[in-house]
């Protein structure tokens, strides 16, 4: 169903919804007992909720497709990731909590090394320390381009973000990274006429950067990629009329949530801190997105047991969420990150939805296995938002 | 699959299909034993068929979306309700068995009360009795508009339908109801140039109505809403080549079925009468839509036990249907109306499909619970028609 259709159905309500995302929670069985991370974890609280709720499996993008963090979360927020695309420049900016405006064109930057002929000798400038990166970003920010403001921020090691702020800076641009050493950085080319102004600004920036960095070997040049404008996304407030808050330790997830109109809630770094932040903010919002990062981090590390421990930590804190008595709870992941696979994967994610209007599945617990038999069936992640809103009685009926 | 694609696959056959719709049959568990209405009902005949048939769950519109009766049934007839939309004026006309042509523009009317300044004091004219409404509709039908015939029919209390019949009467019109008292009725405005003629006709009608009703306080004015033309829908006869009959007690469901090309079969008011009508008409049609209303009515009343009794009544009559030996039977609802929710809801509906070509699920019975494990999986209601036609061997293979 289109966002316009959903907007037409939205109606005011006093119900509260909590979307709890354990990043990369979906897993694969370990060898000795065939249990996934979620199945191996001792999760009495989630299991009890699963018995009363309705389960399902969700494909974040489409069957067989592995999502990045951006599309994975956009899907959970109800936006078809195939329709709403976020450029890598924007994602990088969002990831370091940079405030973007609709006059901004973002790019990912790398410091790199070039030789006397200007040919690239190291695309990552020997992974310079972050403090060097920070100092060099300060130098680059002195670049003046007529009619365009330049904002440069360090990310980590050799990586930075540059925002070009001005009128008519379109994003249809080629990248300067030739993706191999022994070649010179490429000029930025406009794929369409209307992007010519932006191409000129980017090329002017690169030319100035070359001069400014001349004596800074190994970081004596820059490469720019992923030119992208802040996407035009209808906000959750506009579509559903909900006031939405995000509780996330990592800035990228706060940034993604802000893209769709959520307000950031202050939180500490631990899972317990995040549940504490939820308690404090509970009166101020209708919709909460709580993001747990470390399930994914340990999945990527291949640490099955550590991922299990994070899930168990969430389960221990979970009664604090229940005590707030939200009307709808949805627990899921933005994608799977099986510890055995050590990376994001395409496997569908387990979904647990609870409200007083559920037809209980009577499940034994919350697991990929039980979710296969759930009453939600097999859905796309982008359909979960309308399910949450439906169960929260925030959508009126379609047609008479 | 598109209706054009289905039309290309349709092939003649002598098979017969019965679609039995228990309106709003999907339910939610009652407290004391966790059984839904369908699970609480004693339904030995449906249960026996479920053991031989294939089950599934169907979302009438999309996950989380609550359907009105119009879209709910269009879905069951194989039309994507998001693509084929029926205006409220048409639905109201259909609901009182008015015959519409493709030259007609329909609107829902309310009698209302206005004061000496023409400001609305009661949007429903104190809910005048239906016989007063009927007399006033007779007065309004005397209105003459050049080139446009006006047909006015009472619905109930203050509600009526007006059809404007003529050439080029387009539907892109604003409504006259300001939705609050203390304001005057609004003029009808054309949203696009081609609807100007229709706006003029509607405004002329309202101006004349004001004069005719001047002395009829409290019903001394009218409000018009939901301007809509008879939708262009490819008929079942055209798509599948089936001759289709509808057996329904309530005129709205006969009207919806006529929209897609079904012919109404005469029936009495009881469930037994409807099965009797099916027996009599069985030789005359290939496809039967049998509509049982009261499951929904009792759901909306919150009467769990009464809803159960209607389901049991259907089950008692069911052997009469089996005795006719149709080739395909599909039993489902147009949406859920859980007694605990007292309204249409978004929950998926149970589906039981039987033909000699089923892979039996070996289910214990026909229930929401068993349907979760069914071989049909979790589908959209609009896919059920192609399933029925497939099982009826009325579709040839797609591609060579």
Coordinates of N, CA and C in Angstrom, one line a residue, chain A residues 22 60 80 94 150 192 302 311 383:
Chain A
X22 N 16.9 -5.4 17.2 CA 18.2 -6.0 17.5 C 18.9 -6.1 16.2
X60 N 13.9 -8.2 4.4 CA 14.1 -6.7 4.5 C 14.0 -6.0 3.2
X80 N 9.6 1.4 1.2 CA 10.2 0.4 0.4 C 11.6 0.8 0.0
X94 N 25.0 11.3 7.6 CA 24.1 10.9 8.7 C 24.8 10.1 9.8
X150 N 31.5 25.1 1.8 CA 32.1 23.7 1.9 C 32.2 23.4 3.4
X192 N 24.1 14.6 -16.4 CA 23.0 15.3 -17.0 C 23.4 16.8 -16.9
X302 N 31.8 -12.8 14.1 CA 31.8 -14.3 14.2 C 31.7 -14.8 15.6
X311 N 21.7 -10.7 23.2 CA 20.2 -11.0 23.1 C 19.7 -11.2 24.5
X383 N 6.4 -3.7 5.2 CA 4.9 -3.9 5.6 C 4.7 -3.9 7.1

